PDB file of C-alpha atoms in Angstrom:
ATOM      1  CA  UNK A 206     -16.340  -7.071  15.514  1.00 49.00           C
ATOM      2  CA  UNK A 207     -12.850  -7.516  17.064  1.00 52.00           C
ATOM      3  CA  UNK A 208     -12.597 -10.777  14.745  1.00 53.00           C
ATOM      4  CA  UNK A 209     -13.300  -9.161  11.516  1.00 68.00           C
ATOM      5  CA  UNK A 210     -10.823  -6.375  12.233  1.00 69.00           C
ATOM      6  CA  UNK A 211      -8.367  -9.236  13.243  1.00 75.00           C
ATOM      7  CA  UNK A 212      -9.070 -10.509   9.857  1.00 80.00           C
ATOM      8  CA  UNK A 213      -8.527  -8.033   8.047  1.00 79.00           C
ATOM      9  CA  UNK A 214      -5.361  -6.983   9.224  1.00 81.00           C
ATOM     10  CA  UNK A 215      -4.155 -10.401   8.786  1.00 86.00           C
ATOM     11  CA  UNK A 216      -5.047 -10.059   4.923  1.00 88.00           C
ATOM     12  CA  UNK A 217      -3.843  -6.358   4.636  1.00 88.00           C
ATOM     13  CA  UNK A 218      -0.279  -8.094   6.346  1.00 89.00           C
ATOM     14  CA  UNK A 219      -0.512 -11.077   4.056  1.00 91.00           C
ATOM     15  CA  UNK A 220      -0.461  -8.953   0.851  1.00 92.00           C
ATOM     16  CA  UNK A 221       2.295  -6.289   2.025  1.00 92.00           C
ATOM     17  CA  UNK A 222       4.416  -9.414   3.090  1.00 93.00           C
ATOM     18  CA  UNK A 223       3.691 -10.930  -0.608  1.00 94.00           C
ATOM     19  CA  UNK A 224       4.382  -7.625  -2.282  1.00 93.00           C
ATOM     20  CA  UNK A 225       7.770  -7.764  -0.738  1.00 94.00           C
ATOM     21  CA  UNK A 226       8.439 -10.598  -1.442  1.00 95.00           C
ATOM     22  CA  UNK A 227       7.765 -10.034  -4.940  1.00 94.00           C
ATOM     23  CA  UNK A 228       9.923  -6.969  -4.948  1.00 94.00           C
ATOM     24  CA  UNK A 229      13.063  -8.525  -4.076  1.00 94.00           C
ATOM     25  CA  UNK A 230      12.806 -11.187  -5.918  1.00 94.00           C
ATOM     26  CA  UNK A 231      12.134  -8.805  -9.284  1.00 93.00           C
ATOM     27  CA  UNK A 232      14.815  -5.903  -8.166  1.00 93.00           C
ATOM     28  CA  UNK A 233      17.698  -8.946  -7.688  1.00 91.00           C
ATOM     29  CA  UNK A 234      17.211 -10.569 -11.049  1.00 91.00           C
ATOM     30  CA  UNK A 235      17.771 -10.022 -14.331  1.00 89.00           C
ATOM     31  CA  UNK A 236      14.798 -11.111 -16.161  1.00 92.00           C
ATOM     32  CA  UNK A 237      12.817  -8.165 -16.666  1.00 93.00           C
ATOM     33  CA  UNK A 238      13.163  -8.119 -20.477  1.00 92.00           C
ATOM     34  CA  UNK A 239      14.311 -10.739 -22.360  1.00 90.00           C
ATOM     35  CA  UNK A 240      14.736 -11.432 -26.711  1.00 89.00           C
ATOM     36  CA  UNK A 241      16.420 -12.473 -29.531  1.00 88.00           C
ATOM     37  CA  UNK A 242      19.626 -11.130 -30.988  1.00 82.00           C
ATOM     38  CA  UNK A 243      20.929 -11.902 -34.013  1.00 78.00           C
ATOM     39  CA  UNK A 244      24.911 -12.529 -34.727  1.00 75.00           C
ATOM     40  CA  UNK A 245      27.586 -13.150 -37.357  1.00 72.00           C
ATOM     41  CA  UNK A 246      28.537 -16.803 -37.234  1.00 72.00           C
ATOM     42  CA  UNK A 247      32.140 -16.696 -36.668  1.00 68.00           C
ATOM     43  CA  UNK A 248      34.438 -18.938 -38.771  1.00 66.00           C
ATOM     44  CA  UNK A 249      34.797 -22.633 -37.541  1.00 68.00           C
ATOM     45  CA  UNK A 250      38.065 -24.176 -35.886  1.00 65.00           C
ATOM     46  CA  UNK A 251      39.419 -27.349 -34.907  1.00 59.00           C
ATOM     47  CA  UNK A 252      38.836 -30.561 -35.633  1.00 56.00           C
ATOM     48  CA  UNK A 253      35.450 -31.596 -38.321  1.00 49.00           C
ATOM     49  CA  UNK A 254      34.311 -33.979 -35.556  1.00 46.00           C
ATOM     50  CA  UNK A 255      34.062 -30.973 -33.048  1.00 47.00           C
ATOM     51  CA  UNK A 256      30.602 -29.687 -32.758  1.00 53.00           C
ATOM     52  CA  UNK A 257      29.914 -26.824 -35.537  1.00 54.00           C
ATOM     53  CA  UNK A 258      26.438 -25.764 -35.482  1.00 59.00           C
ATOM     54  CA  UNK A 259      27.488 -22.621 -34.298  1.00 63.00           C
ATOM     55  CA  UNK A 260      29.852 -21.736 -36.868  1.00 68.00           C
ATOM     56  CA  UNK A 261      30.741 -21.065 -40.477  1.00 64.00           C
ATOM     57  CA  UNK A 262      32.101 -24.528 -42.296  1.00 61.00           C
ATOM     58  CA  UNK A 263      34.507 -24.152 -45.287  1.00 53.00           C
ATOM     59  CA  UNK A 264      34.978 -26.326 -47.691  1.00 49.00           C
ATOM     60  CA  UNK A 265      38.912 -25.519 -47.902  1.00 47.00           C
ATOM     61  CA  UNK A 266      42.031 -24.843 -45.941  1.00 51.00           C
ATOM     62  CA  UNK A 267      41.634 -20.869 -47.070  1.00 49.00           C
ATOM     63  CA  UNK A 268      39.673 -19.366 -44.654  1.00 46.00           C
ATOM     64  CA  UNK A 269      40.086 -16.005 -45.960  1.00 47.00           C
ATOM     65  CA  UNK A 270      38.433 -16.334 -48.999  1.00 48.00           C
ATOM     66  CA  UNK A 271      34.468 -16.199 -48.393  1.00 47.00           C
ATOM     67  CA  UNK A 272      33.550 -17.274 -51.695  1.00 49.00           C
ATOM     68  CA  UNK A 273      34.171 -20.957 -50.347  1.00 47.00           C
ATOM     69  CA  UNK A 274      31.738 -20.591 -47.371  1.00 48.00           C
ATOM     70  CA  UNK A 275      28.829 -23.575 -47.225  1.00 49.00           C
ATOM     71  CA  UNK A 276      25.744 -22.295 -46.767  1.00 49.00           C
ATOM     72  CA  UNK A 277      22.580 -24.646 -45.985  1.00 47.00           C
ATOM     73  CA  UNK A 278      19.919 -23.476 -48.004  1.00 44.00           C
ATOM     74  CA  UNK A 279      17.220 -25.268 -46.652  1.00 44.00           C
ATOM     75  CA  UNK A 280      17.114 -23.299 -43.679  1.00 47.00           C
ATOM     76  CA  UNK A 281      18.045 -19.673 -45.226  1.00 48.00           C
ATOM     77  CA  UNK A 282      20.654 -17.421 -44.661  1.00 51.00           C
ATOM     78  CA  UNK A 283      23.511 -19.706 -42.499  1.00 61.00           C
ATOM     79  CA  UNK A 284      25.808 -16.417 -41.542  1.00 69.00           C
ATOM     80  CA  UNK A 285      23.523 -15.530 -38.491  1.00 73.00           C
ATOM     81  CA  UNK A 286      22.694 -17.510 -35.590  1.00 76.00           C
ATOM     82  CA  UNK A 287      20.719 -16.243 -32.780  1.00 79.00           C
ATOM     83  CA  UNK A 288      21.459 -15.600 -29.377  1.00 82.00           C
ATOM     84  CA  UNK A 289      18.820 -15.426 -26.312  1.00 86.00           C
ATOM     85  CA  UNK A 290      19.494 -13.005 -23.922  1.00 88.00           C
ATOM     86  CA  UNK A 291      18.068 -11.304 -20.677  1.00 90.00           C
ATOM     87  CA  UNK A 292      18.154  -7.987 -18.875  1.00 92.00           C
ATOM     88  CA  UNK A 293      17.590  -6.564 -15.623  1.00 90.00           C
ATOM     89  CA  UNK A 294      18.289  -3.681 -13.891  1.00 92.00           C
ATOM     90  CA  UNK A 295      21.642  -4.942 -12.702  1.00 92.00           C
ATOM     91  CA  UNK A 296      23.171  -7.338 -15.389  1.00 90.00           C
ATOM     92  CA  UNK A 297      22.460  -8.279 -19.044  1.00 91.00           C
ATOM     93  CA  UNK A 298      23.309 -11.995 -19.938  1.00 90.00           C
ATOM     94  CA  UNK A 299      23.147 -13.074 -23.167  1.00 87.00           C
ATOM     95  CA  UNK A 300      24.635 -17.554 -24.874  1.00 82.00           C
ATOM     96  CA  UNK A 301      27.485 -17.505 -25.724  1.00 79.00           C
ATOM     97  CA  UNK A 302      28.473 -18.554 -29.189  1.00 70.00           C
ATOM     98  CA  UNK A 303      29.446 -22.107 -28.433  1.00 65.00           C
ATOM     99  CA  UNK A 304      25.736 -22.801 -26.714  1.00 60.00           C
ATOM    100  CA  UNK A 305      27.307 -23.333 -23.895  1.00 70.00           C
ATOM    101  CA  UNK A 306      27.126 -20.585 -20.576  1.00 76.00           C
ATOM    102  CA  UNK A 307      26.432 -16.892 -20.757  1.00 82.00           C
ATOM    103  CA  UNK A 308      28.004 -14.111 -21.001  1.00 85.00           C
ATOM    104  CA  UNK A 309      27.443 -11.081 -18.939  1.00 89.00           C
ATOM    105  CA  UNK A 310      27.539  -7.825 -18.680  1.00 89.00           C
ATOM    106  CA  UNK A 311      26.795  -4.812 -16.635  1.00 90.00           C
ATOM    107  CA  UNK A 312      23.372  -3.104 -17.391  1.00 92.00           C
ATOM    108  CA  UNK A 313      24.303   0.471 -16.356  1.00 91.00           C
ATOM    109  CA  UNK A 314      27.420   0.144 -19.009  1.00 90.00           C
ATOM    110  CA  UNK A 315      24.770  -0.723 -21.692  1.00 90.00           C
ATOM    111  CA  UNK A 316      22.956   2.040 -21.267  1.00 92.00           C
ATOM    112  CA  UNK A 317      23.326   5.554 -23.547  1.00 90.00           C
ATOM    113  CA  UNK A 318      25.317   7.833 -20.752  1.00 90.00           C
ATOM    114  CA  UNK A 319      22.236  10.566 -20.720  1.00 90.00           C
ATOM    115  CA  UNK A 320      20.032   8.005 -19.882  1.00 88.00           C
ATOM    116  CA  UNK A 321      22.092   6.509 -16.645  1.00 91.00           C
ATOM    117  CA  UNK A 322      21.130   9.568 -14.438  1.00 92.00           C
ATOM    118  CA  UNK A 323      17.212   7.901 -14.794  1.00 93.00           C
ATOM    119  CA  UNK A 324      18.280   4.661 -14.342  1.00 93.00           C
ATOM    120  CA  UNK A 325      19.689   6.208 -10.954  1.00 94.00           C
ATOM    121  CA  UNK A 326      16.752   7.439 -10.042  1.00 94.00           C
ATOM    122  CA  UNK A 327      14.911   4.186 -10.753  1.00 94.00           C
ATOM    123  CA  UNK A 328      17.244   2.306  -8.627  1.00 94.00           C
ATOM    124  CA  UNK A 329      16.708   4.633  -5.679  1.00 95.00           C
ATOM    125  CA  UNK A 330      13.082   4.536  -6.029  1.00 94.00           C
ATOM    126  CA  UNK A 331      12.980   0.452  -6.116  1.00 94.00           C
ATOM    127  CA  UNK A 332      15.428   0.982  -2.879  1.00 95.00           C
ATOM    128  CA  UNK A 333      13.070   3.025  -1.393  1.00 95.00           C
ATOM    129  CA  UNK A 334      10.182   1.138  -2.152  1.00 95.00           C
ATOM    130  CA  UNK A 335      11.373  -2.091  -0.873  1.00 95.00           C
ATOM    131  CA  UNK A 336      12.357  -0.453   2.562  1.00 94.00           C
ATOM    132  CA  UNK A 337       8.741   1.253   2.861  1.00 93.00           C
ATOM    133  CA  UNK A 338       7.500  -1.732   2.711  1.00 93.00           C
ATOM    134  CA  UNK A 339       9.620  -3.221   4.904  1.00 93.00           C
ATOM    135  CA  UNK A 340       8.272  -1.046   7.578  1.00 92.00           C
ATOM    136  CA  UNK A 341       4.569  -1.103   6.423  1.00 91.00           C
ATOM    137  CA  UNK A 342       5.338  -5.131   6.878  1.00 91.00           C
ATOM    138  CA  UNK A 343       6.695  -4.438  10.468  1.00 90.00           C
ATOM    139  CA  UNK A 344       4.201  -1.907  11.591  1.00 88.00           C
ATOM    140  CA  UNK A 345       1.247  -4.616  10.606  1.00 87.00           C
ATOM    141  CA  UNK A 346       3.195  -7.517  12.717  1.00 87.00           C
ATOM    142  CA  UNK A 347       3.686  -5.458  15.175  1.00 85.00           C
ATOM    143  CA  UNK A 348      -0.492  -4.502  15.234  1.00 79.00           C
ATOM    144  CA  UNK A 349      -1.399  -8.029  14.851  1.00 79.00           C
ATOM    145  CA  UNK A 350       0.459  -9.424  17.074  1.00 79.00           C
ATOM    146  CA  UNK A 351       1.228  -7.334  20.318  1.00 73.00           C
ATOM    147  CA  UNK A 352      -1.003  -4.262  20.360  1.00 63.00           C
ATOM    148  CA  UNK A 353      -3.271  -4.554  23.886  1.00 61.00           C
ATOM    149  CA  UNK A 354      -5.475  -1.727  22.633  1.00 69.00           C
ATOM    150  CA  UNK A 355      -7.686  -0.673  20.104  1.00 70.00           C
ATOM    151  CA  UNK A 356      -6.073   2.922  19.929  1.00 75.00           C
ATOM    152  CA  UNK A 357      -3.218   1.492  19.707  1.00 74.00           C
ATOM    153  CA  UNK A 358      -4.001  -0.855  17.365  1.00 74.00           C
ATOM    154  CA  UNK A 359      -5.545   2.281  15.691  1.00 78.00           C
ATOM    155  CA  UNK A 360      -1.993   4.587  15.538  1.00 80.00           C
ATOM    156  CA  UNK A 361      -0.195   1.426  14.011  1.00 83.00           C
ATOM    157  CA  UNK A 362      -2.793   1.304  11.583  1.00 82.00           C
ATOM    158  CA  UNK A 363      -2.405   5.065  10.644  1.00 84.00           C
ATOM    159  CA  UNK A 364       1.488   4.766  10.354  1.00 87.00           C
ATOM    160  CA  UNK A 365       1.282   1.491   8.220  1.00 88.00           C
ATOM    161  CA  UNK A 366      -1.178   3.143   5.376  1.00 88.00           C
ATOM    162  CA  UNK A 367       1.023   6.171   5.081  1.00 90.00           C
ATOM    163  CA  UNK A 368       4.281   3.721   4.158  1.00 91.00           C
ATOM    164  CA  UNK A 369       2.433   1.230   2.046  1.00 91.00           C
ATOM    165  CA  UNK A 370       0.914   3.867  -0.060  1.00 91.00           C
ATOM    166  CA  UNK A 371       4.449   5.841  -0.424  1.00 92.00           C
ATOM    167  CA  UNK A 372       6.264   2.580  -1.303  1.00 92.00           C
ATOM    168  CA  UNK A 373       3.408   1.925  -3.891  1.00 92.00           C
ATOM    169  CA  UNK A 374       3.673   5.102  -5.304  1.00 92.00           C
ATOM    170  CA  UNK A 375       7.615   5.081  -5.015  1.00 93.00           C
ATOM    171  CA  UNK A 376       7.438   1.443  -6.546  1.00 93.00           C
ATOM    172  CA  UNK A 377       4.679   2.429 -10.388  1.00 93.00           C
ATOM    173  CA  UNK A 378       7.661   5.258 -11.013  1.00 94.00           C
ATOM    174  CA  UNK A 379      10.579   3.168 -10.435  1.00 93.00           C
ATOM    175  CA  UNK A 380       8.983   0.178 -12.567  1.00 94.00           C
ATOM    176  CA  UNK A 381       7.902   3.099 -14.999  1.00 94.00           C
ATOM    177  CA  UNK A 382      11.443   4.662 -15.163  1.00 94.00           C
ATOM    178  CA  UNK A 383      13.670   1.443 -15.789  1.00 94.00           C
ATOM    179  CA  UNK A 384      10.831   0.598 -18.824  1.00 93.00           C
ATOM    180  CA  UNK A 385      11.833   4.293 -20.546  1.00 93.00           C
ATOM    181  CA  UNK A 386      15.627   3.341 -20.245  1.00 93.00           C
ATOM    182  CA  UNK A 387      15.358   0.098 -21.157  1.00 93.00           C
ATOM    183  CA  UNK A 388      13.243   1.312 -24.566  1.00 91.00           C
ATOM    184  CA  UNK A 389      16.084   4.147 -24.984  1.00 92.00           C
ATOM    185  CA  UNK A 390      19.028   1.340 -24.574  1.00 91.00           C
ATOM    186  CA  UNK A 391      17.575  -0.785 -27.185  1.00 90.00           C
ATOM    187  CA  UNK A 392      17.330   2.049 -29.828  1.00 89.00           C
ATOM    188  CA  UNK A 393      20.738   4.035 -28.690  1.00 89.00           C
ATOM    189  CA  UNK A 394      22.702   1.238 -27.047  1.00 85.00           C
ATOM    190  CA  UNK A 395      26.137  -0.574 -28.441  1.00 87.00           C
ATOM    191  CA  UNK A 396      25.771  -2.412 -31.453  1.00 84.00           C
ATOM    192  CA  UNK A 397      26.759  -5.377 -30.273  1.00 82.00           C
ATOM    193  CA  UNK A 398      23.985  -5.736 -27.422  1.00 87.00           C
ATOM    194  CA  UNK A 399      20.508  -4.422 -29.959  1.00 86.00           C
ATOM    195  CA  UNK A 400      17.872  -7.010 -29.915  1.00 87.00           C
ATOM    196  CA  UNK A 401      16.000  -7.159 -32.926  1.00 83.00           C
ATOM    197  CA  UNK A 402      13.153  -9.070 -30.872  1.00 87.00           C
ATOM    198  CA  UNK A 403      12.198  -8.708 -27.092  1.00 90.00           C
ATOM    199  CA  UNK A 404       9.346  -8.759 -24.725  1.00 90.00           C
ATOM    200  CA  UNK A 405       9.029  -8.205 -21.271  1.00 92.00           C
ATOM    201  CA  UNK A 406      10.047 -10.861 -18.645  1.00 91.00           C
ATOM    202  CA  UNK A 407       8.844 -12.928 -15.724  1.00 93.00           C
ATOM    203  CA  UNK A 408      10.917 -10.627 -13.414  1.00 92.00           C
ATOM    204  CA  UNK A 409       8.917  -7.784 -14.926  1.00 93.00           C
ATOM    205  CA  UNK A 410       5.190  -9.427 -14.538  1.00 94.00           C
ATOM    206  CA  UNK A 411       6.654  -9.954 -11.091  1.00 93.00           C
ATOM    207  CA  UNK A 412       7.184  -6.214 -10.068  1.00 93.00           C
ATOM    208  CA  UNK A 413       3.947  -5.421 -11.246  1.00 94.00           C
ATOM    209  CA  UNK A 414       2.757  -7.992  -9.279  1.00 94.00           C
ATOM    210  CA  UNK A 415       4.207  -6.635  -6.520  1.00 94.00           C
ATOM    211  CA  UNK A 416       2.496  -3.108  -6.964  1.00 94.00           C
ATOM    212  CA  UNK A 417      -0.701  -4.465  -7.239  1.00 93.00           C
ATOM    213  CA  UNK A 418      -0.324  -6.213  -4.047  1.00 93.00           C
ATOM    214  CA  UNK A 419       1.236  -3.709  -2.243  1.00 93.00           C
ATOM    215  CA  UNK A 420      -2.318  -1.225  -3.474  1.00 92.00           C
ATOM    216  CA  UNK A 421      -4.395  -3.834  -1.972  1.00 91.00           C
ATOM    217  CA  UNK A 422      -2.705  -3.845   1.401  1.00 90.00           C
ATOM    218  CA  UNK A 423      -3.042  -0.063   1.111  1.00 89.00           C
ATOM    219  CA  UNK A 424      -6.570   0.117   0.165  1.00 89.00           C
ATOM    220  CA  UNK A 425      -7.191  -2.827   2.820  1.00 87.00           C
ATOM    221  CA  UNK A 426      -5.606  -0.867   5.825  1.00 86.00           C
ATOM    222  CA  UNK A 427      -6.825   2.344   4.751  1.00 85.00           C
ATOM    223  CA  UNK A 428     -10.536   0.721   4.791  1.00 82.00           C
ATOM    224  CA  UNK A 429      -9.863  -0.488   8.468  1.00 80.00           C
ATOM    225  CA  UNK A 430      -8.505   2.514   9.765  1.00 77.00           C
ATOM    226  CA  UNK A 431     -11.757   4.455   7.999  1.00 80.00           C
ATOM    227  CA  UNK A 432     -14.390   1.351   9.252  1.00 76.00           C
ATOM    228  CA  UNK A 433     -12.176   2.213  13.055  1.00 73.00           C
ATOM    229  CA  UNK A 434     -13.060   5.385  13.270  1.00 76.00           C
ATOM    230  CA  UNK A 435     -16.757   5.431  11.958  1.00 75.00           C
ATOM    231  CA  UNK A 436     -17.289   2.937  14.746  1.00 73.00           C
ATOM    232  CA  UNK A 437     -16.372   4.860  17.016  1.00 71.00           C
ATOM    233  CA  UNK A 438     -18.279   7.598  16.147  1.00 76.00           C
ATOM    234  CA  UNK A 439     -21.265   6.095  15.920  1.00 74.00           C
ATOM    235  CA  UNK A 440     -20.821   4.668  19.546  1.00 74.00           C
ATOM    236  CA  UNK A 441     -20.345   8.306  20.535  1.00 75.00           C
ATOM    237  CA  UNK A 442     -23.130   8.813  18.973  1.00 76.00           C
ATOM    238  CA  UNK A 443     -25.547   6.151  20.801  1.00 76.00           C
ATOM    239  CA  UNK A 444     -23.597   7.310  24.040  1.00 76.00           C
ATOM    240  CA  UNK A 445     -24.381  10.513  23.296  1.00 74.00           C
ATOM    241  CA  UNK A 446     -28.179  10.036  22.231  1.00 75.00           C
ATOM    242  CA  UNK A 447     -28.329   7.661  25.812  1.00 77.00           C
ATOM    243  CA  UNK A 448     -27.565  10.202  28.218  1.00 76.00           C
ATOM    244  CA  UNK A 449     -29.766  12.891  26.244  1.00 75.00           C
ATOM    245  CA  UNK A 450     -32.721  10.200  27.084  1.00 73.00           C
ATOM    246  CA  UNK A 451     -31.847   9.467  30.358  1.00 71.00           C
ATOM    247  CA  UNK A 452     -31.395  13.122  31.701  1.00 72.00           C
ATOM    248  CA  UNK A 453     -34.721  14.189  30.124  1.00 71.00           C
ATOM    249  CA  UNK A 454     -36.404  11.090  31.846  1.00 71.00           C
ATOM    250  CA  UNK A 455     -34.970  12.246  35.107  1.00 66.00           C
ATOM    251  CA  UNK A 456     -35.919  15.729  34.410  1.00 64.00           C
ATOM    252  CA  UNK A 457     -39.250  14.834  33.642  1.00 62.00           C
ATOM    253  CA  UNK A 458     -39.753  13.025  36.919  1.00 62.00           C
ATOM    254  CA  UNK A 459     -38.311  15.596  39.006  1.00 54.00           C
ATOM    255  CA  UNK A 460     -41.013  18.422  37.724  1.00 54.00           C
ATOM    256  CA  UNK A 461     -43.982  17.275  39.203  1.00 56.00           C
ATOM    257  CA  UNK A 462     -42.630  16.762  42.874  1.00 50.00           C
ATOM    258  CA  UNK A 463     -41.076  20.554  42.019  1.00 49.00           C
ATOM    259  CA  UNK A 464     -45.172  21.362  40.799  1.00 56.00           C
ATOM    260  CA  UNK A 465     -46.255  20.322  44.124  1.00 53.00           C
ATOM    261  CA  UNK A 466     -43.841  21.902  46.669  1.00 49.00           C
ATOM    262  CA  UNK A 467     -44.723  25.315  44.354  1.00 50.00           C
ATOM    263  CA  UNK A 468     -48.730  24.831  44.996  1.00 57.00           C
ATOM    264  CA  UNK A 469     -48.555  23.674  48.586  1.00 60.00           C
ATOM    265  CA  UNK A 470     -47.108  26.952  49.250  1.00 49.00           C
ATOM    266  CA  UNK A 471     -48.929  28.686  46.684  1.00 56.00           C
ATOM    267  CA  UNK A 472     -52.149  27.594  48.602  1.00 58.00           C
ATOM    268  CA  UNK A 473     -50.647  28.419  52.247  1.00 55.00           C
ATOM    269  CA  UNK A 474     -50.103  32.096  51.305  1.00 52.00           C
ATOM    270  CA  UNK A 475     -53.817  32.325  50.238  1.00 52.00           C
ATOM    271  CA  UNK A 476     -55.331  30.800  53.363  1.00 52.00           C
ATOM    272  CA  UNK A 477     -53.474  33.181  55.604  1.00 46.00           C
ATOM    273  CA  UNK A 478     -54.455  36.617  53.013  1.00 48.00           C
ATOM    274  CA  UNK A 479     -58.222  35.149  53.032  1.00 50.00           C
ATOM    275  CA  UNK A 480     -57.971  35.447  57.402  1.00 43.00           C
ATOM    276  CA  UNK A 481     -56.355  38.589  57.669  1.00 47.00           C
ATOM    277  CA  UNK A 482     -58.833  40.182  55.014  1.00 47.00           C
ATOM    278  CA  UNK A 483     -61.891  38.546  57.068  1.00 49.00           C
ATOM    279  CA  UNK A 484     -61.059  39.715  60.266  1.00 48.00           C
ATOM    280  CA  UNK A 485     -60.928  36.244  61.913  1.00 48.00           C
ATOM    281  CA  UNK A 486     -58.808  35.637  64.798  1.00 49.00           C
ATOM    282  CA  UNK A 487     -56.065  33.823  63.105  1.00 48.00           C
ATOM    283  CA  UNK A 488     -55.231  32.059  66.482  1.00 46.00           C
ATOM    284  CA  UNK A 489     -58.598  30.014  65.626  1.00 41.00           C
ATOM    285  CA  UNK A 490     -56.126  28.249  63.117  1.00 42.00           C
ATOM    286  CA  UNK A 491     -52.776  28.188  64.232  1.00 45.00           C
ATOM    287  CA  UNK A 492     -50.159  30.460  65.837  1.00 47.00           C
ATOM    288  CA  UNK A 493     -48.422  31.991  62.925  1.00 43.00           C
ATOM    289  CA  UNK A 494     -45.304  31.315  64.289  1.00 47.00           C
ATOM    290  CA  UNK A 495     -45.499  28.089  63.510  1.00 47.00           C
ATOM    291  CA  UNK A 496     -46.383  28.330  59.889  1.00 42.00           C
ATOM    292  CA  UNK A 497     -43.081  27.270  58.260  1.00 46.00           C
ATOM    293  CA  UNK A 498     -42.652  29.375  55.581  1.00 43.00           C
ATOM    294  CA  UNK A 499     -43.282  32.600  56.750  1.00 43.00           C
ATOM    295  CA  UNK A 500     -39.564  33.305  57.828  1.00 42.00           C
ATOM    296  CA  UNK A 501     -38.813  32.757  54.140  1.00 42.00           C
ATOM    297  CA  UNK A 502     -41.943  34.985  53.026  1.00 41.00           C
ATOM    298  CA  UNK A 503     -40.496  37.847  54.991  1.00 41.00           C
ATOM    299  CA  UNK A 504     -37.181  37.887  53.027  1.00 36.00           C
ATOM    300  CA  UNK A 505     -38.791  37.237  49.948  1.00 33.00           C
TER     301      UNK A 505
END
């Protein structure tokens, strides 16, 4: 029994350590949403030789008039090119023109200024969550690996449910809350940053990820703490039901040496009524003095 509940909180510490692990990783990245944006091609410069896939071509020295710009037909309309980007809850990167690098910018800038006071709150909530499960991580450690007994054991066990289902709690409405501003970013935010195409990211897989492992350490612990304390009332139980059986067997015993002290006497105060009714000399059986329990008959 001691083994299973070892094993068990080994796997409830595993998942809690892999939930945080998840979390930080997600909360310090930026790839919770990621797309396609498209932009104007700006107008090409330097030297033909240079690389110009990423630009307008002209077949003249007057740049200003765009009745002269090359298109390629083959492939459509050549005055857009588009740009990959990504978005966390920190930083929004998106290429650069030139193909090469990225350029980033600040996420909380992006977004609409009646929306920031939620993404706030998100951030606070993902803070929160990752230091609950910090200490739901700790609590565990400490129960696996330097509790000396089962009460113990059982207290850390209590304590480590509480924060793990708090931080999982504390970790659905932060992921929840950063998925309603990012939503109301890409419909009110700067021009210059709307996707027209996007999904969600690795990063955001990742914090779910994280939630569902930080549940199962919950659910896990919780289960142990429950499966704890059923044992031990069951043992109470059989305790219990033990001593019932053995006091009754010892009361049972002790009645029939009780039955016969109660009829010896019984039978003594008869003899000596029977004599005294009859007339007989009681001498003929024994000096009354001696009978032992006539002291006791006379204060009864």
């Amino acid at each position: 029994m001691g083994m299973d509940r070892r094993r068990r909180a080994t796997v409830a510490l595993t998942l809690n350590f892999l939930s945080l692990l998840f979390s930080i990783t997600a909360f310090s990245s930026s790839y919770w949403c990621q797309g396609i944006r498209k932009v104007p091609k700006p107008f090409c410069t330097g030297k033909s030789r240079e690389k110009q896939a990423f630009c307008i071509r002209f077949n003249n020295s007057d740049s200003n008039n765009s009745n002269v710009v090359q298109y390629t037909w083959e492939t459509g309309d050549d005055k857009f090119i588009e740009r990959h980007f990504h978005a966390g809850i920190w930083y929004s990167c998106e290429e650069n023109i030139n193909g090469e690098g990225e350029k980033c910018r600040s996420f909380i800038t992006l977004t609409p200024p009646a929306d920031r006071g939620v993404l706030w709150l998100s951030i606070v909530a993902e803070v929160l969550y990752i230091t609950l499960l910090l200490a739901g991580v700790s609590l565990m450690s400490v129960e696996v690996c330097y509790y000396t007994s089962v009460i113990d054991g059982l207290k850390l066990n209590a304590f480590a449910a509480i924060f793990t289902v708090l931080s999982g709690l504390l970790g659905m409405v932060a992921h929840m809350m950063y998925t309603t501003v990012f939503q109301m970013t890409v419909n009110l935010g700067p021009e210059d940053w709307r996707p027209q195409n996007w999904d969600y990211g690795w990063s955001y897989c990742l914090a779910w990820g994280s939630f569902t492992c930080c549940m199962a350490a919950s659910v896990t612990t919780i289960n142990r703490y429950t499966k704890t304390i059923l044992e031990f009332k069951q043992r109470r139980r059989n305790l219990e039901r033990t001593l019932k059986n053995k006091q009754k067997i010892v009361e049972d015993n002790a009645n029939p040496v009780w039955d016969i002290y109660i009829n010896t006497l019984q039978n003594h105060r008869e003899g000596f009524m029977d004599l005294s009714i009859s007339g007989q000399n009681p001498s003929l059986y024994g000096d009354l003095n001696n009978f032992p329990y006539t002291q006791h008959d006379e204060y009864c």
